[in-house]
PDB file of C-alpha atoms and ligand atoms in Angstrom:
ATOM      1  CA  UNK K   1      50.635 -40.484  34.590  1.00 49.00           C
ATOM      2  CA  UNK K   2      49.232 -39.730  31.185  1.00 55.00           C
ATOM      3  CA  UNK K   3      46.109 -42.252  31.992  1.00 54.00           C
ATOM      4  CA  UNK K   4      45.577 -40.438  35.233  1.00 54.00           C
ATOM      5  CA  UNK K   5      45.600 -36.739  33.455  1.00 55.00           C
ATOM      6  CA  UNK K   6      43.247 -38.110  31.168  1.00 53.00           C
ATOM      7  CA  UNK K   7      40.749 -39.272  34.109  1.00 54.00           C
ATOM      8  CA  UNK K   8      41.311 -36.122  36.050  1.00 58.00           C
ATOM      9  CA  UNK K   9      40.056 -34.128  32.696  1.00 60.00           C
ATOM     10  CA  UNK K  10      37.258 -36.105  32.071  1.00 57.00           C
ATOM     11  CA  UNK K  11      36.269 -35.275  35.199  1.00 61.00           C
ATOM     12  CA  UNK K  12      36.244 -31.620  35.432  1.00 65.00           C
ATOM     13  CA  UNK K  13      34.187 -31.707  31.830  1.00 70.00           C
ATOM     14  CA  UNK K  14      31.299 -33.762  33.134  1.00 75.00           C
ATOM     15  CA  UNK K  15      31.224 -31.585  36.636  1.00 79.00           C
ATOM     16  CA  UNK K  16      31.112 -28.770  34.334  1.00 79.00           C
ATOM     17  CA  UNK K  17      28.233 -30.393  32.231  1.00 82.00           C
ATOM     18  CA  UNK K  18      26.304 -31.357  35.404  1.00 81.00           C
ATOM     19  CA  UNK K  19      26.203 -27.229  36.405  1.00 81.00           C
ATOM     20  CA  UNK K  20      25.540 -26.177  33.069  1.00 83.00           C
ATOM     21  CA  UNK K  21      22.174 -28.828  32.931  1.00 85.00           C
ATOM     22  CA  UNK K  22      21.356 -27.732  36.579  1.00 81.00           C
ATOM     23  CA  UNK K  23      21.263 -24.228  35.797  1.00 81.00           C
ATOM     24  CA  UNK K  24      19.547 -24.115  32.679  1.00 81.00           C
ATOM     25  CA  UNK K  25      16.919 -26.490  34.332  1.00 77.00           C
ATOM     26  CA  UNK K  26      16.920 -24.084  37.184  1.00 75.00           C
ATOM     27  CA  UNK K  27      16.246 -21.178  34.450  1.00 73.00           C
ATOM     28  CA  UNK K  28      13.585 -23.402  33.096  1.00 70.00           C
ATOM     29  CA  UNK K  29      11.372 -24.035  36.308  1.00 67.00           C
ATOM     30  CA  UNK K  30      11.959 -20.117  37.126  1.00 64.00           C
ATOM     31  CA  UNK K  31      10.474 -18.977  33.300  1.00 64.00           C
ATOM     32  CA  UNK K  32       7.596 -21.755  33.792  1.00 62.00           C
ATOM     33  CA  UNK K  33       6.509 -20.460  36.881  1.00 59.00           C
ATOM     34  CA  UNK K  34       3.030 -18.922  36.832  1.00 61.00           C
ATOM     35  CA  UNK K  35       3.163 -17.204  40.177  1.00 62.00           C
ATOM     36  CA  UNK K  36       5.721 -14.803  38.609  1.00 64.00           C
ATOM     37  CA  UNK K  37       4.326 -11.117  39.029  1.00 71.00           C
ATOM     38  CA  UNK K  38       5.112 -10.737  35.052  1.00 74.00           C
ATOM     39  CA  UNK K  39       2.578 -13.704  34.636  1.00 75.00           C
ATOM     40  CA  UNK K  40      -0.081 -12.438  36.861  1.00 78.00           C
ATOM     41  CA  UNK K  41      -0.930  -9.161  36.145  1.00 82.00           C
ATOM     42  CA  UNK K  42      -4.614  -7.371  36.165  1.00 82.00           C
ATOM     43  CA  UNK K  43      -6.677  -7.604  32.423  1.00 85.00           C
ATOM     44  CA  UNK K  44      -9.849  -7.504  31.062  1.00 87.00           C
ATOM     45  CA  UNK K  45     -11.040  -9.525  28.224  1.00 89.00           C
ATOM     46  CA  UNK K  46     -12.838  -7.824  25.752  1.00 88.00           C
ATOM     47  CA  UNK K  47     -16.035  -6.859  27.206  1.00 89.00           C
ATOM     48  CA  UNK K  48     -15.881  -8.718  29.786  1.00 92.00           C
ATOM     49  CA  UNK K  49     -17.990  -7.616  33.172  1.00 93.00           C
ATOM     50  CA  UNK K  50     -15.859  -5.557  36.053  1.00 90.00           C
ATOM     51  CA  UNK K  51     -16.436  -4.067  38.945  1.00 90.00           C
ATOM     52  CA  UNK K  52     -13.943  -1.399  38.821  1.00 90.00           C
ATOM     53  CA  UNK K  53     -16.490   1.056  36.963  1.00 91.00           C
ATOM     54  CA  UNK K  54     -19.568   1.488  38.558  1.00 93.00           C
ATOM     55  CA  UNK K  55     -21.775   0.554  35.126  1.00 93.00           C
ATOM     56  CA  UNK K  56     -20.498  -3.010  35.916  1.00 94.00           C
ATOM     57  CA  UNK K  57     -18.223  -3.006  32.044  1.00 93.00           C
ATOM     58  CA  UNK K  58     -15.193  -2.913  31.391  1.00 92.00           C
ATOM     59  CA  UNK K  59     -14.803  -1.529  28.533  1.00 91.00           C
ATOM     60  CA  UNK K  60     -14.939   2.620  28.381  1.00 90.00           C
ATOM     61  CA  UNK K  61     -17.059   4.754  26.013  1.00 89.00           C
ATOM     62  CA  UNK K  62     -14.715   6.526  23.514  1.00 88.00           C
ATOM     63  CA  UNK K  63     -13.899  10.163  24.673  1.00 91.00           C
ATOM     64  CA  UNK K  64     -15.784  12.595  22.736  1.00 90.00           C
ATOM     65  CA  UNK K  65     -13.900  14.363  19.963  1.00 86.00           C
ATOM     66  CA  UNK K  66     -12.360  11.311  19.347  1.00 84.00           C
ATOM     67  CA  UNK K  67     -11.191  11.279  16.066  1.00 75.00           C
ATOM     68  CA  UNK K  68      -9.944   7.741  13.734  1.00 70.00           C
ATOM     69  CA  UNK K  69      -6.569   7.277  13.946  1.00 75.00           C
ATOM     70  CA  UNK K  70      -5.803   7.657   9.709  1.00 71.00           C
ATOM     71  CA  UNK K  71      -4.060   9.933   7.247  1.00 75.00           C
ATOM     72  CA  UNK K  72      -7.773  10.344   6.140  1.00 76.00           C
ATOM     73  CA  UNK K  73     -10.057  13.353   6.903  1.00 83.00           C
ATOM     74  CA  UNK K  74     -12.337  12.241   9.317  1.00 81.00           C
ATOM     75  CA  UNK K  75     -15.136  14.265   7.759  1.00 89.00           C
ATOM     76  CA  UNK K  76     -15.004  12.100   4.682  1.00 93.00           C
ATOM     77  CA  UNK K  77     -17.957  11.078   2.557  1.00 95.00           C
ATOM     78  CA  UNK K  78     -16.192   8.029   2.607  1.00 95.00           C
ATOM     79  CA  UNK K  79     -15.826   7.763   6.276  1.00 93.00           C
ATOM     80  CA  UNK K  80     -19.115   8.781   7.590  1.00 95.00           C
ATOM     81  CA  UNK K  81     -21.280   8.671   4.507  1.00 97.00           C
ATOM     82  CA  UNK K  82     -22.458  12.337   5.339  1.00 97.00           C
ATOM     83  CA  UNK K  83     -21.788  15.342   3.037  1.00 96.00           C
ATOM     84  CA  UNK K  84     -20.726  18.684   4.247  1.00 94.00           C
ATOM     85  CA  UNK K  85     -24.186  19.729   5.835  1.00 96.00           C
ATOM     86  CA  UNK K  86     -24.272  16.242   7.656  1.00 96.00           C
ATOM     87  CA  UNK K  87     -26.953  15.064   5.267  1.00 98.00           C
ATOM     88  CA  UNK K  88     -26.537  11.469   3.710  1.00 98.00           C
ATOM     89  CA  UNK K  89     -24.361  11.189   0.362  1.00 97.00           C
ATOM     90  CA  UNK K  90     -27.134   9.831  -2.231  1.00 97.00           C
ATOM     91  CA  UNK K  91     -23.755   8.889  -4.708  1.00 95.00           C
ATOM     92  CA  UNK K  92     -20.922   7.050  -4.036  1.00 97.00           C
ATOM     93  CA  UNK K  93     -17.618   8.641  -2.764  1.00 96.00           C
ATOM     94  CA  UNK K  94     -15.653   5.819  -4.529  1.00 96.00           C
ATOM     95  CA  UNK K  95     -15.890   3.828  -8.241  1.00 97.00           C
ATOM     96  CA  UNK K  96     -18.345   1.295  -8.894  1.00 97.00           C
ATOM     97  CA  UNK K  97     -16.589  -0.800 -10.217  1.00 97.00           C
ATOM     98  CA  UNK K  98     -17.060  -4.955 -11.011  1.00 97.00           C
ATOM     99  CA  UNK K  99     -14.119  -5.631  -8.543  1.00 97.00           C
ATOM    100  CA  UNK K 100     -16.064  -3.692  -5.780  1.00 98.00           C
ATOM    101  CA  UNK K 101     -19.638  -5.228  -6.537  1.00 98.00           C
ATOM    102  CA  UNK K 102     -17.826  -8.804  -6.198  1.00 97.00           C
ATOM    103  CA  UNK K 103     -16.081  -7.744  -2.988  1.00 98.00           C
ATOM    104  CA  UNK K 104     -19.385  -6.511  -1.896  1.00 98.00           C
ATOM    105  CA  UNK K 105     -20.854  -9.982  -2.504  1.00 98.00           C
ATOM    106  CA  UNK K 106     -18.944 -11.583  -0.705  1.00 98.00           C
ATOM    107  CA  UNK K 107     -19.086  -9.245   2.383  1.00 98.00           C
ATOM    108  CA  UNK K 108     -22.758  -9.584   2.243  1.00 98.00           C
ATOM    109  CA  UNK K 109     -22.823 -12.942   2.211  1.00 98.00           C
ATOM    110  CA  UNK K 110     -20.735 -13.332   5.183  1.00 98.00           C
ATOM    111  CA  UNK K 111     -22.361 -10.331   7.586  1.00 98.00           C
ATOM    112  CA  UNK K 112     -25.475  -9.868   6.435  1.00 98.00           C
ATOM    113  CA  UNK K 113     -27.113 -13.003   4.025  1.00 98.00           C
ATOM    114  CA  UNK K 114     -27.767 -14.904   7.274  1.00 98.00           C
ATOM    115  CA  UNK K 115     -30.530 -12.550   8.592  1.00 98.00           C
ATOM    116  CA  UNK K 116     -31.474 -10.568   4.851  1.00 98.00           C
ATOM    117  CA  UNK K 117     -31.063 -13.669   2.913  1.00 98.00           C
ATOM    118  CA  UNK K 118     -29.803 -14.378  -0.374  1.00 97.00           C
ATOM    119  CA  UNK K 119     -32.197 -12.429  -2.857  1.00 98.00           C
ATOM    120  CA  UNK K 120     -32.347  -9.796   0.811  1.00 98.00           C
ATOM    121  CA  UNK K 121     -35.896 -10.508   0.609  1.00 98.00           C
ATOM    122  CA  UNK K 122     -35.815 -10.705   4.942  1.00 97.00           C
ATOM    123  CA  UNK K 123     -35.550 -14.850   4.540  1.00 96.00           C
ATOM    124  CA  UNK K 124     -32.347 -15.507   5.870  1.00 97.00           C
ATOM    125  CA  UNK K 125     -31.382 -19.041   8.289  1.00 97.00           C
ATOM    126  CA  UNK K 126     -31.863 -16.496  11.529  1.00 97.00           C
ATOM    127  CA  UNK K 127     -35.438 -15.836  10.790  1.00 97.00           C
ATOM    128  CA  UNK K 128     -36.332 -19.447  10.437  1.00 95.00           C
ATOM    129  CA  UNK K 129     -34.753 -19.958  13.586  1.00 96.00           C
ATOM    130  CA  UNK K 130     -37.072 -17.061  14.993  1.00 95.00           C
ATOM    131  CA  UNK K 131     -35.067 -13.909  14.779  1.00 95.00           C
ATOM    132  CA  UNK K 132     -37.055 -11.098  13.741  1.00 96.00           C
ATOM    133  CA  UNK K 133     -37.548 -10.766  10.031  1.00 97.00           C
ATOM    134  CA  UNK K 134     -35.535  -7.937   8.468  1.00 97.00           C
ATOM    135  CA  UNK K 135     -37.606  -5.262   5.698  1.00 97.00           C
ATOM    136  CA  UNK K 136     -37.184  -6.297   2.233  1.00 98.00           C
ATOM    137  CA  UNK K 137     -34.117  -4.759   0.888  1.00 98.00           C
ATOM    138  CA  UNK K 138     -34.907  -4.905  -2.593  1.00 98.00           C
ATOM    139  CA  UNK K 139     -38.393  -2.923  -2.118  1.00 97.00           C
ATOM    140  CA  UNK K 140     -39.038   0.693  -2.791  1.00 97.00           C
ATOM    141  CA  UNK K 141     -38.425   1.916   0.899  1.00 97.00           C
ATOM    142  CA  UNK K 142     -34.624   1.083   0.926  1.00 98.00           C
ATOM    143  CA  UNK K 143     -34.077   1.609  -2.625  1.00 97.00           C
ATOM    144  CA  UNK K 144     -34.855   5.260  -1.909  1.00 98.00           C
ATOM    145  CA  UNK K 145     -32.331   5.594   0.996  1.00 98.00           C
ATOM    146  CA  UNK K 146     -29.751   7.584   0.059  1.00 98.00           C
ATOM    147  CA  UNK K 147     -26.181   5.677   0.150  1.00 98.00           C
ATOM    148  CA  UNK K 148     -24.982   7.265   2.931  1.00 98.00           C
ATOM    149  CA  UNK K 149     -28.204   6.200   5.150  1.00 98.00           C
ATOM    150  CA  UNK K 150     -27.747   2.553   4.260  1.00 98.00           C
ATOM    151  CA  UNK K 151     -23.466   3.233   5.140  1.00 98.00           C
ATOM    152  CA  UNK K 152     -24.774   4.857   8.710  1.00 98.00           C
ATOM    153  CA  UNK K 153     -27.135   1.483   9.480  1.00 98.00           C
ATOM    154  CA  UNK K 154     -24.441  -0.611   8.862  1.00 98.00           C
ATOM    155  CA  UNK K 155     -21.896   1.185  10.585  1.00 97.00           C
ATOM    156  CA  UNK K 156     -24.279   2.153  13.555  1.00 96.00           C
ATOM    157  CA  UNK K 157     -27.133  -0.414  13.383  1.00 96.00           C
ATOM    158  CA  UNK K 158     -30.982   0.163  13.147  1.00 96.00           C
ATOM    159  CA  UNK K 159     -33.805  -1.158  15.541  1.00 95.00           C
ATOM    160  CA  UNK K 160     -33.383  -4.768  16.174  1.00 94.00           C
ATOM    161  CA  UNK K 161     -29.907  -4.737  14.052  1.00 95.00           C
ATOM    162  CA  UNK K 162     -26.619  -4.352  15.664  1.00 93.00           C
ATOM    163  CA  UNK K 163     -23.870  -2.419  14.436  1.00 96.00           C
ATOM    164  CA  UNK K 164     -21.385  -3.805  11.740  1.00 97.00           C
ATOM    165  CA  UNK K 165     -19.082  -0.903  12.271  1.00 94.00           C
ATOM    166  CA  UNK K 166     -16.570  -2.751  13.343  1.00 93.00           C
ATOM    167  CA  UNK K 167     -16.527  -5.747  11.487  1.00 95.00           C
ATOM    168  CA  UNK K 168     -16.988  -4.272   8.114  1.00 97.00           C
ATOM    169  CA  UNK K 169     -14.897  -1.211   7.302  1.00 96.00           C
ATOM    170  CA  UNK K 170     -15.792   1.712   5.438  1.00 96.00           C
ATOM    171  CA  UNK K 171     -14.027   0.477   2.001  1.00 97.00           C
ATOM    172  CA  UNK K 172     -15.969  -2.765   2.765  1.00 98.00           C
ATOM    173  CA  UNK K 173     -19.071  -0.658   3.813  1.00 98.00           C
ATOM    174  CA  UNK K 174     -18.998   0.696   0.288  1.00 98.00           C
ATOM    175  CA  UNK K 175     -18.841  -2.511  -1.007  1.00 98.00           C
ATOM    176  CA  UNK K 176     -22.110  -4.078   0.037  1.00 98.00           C
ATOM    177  CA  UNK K 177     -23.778  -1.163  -0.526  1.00 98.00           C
ATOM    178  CA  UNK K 178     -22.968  -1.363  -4.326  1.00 98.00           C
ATOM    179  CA  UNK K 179     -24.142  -5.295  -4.615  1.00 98.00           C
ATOM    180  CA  UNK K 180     -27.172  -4.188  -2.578  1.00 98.00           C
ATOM    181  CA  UNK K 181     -28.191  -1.608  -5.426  1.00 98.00           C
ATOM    182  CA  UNK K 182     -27.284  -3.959  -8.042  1.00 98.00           C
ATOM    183  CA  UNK K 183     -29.314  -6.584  -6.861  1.00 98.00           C
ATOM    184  CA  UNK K 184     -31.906  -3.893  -6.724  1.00 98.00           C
ATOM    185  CA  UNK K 185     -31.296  -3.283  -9.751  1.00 97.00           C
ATOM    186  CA  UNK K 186     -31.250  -7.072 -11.473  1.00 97.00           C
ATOM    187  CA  UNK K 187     -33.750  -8.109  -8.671  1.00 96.00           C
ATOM    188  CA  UNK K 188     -31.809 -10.594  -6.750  1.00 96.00           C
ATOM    189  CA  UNK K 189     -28.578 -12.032  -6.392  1.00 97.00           C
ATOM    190  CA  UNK K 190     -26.263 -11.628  -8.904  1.00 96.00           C
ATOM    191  CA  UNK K 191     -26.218 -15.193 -11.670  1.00 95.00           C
ATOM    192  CA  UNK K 192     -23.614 -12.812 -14.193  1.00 94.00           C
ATOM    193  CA  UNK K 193     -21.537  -9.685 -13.585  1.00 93.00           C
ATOM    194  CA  UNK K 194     -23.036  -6.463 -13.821  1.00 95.00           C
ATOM    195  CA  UNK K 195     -22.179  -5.323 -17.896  1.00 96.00           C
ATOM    196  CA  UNK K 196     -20.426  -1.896 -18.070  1.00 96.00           C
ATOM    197  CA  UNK K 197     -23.754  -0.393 -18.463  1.00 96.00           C
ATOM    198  CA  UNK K 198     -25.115  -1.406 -15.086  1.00 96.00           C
ATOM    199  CA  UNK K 199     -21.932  -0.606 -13.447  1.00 96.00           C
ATOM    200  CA  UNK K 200     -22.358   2.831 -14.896  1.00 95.00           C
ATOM    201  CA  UNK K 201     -25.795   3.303 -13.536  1.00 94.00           C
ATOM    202  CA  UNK K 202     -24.915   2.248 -10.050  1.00 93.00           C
ATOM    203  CA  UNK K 203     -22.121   4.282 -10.099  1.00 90.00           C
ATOM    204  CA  UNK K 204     -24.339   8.084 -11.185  1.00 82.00           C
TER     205      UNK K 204
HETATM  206  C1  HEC Q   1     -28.659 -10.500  12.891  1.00 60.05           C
HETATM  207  C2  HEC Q   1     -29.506 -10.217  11.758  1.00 60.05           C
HETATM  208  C3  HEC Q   1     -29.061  -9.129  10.811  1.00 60.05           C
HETATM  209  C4  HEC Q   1     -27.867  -9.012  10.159  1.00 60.05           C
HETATM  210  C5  HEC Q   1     -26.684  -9.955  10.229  1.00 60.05           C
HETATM  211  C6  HEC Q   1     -27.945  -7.834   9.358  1.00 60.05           C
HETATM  212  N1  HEC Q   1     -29.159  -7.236   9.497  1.00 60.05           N
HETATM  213 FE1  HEC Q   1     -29.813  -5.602   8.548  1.00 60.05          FE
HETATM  214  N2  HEC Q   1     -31.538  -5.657   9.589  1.00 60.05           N
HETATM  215  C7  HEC Q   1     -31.897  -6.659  10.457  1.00 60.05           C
HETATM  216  C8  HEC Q   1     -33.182  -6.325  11.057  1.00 60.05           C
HETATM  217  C9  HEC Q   1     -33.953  -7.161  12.072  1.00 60.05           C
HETATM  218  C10 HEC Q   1     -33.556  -5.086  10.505  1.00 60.05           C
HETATM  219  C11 HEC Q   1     -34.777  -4.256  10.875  1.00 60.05           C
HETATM  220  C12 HEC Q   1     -34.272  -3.353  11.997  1.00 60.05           C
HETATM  221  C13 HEC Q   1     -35.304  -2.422  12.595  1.00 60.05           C
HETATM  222  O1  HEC Q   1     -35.522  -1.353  12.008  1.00 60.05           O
HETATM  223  O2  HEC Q   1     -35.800  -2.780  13.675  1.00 60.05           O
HETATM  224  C14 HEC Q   1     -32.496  -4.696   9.596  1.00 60.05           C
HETATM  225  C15 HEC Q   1     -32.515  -3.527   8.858  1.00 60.05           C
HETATM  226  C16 HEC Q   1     -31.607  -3.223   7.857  1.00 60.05           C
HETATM  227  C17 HEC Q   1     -31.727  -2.096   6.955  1.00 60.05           C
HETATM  228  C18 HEC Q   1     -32.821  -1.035   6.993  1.00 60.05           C
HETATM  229  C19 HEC Q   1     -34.034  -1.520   6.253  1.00 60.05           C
HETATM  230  C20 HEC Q   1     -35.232  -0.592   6.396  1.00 60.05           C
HETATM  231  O3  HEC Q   1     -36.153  -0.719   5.585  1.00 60.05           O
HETATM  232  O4  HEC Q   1     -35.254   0.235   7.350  1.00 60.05           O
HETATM  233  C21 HEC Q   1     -30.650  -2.161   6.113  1.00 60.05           C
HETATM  234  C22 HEC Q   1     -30.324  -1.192   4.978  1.00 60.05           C
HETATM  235  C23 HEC Q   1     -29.875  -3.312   6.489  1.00 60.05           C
HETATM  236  N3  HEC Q   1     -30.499  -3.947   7.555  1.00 60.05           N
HETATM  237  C24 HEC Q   1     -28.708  -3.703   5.897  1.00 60.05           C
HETATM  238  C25 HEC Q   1     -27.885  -4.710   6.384  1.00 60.05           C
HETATM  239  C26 HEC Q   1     -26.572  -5.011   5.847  1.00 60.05           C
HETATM  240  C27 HEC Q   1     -25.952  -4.312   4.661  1.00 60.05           C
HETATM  241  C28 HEC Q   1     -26.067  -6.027   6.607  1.00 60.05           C
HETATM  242  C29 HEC Q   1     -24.698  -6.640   6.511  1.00 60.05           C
HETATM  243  C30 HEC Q   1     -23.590  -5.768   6.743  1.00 60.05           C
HETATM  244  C31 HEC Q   1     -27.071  -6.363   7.606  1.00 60.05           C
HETATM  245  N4  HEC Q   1     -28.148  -5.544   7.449  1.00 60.05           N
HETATM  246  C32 HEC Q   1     -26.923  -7.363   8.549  1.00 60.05           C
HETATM  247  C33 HEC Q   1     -31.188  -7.782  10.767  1.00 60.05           C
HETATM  248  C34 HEC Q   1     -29.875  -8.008  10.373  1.00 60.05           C
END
């Protein structure tokens, strides 16, 4: 009698396994299944082409007014590189200091050294694989821009150079700007850091 209790519960355990490994295998197929209307639902890649909007993109202009979404003034130097009359900064709305100029280095290096070259002489790999050479950005014309113009090609693009905006943010913006003026000011890329001196006089 004890013997045949013993089979009867032995049983009942391995029915009770069998459901539990059908239904979880049941839950399984269901969660896998990529007809599912959670699965398939209407996106667009970024930019990717639609025909929804009759200009063929997908992606929508920004509305106008639209502001940054930051506990920062939007009208900041440091945002838009403009002063209060809209004109370009000609100083810098943060410290130079050798922590920025080496972040700036190696910003430039990865955005823009490929098309304005090390020394940003114009000679970077893109040219020699036939993309338009860029100006000299150690000559006299951009070392006369104000700041705030070189901030506003970057962040907008100029000509033949698209916009960085979005890759390189404003902090990052101010960065490159200050290894651009102090390889104006050594003449090329930087072999030492700046000494407190130069930092000084990139900083006026
Ligand atoms: C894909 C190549 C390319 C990259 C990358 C690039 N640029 Fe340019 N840049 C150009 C070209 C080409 C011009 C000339 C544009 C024109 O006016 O037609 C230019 C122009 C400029 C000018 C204006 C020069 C003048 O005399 O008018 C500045 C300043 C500048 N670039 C800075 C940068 C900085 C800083 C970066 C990195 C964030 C960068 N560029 C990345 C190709 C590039």
């Amino acid at each position: 009698m004890k013997l045949l209790t013993g089979i009867h519960n032995w049983h009942s355990k391995k029915r009770w396994l069998g459901g539990l490994i059908l239904v979880s295998f049941a839950l399984f197929i269901v969660g896998c299944a990529e007809t599912g209307s959670m699965y398939t639902q209407p996106y667009n890649r970024p930019l990717s082409a639609s025909n929804f909007f009759p200009d063929g993109r997908s992606a929508r202009n920004l509305v106008p007014g639209t502001v940054p979404q930051t506990t920062q003034n939007a009208n900041d130097p440091a945002l838009t590189g403009l002063d209060s009359n809209g004109n370009f900064i000609t100083t810098f709305p943060v410290p130079v200091t050798a922590a920025l100029v080496s972040r700036g280095e190696e910003r430039f290096g990865i955005y823009c050294k490929v098309c304005h070259g090390q020394d940003a002489h114009g000679d970077g790999t893109a040219v020699t694989f036939g993309f338009p050479k860029p100006p000299d950005l150690l000559g006299s014309d951009v070392k006369a821009f104000p700041d705030g113009k070189i901030f506003n090609i970057i962040s907008h693009g100029q000509g033949k150079m698209l916009s960085y905006g979005y890759r390189v943010k404003p902090p990052d913006r101010w960065a490159i700007i200050s290894y651009l003026r102090a390889m104006q000011l050594t003449g090329g890329h930087l072999t030492q850091p700046l000494t407190a001196a130069q930092l000084q006089q990139l900083g006026k």
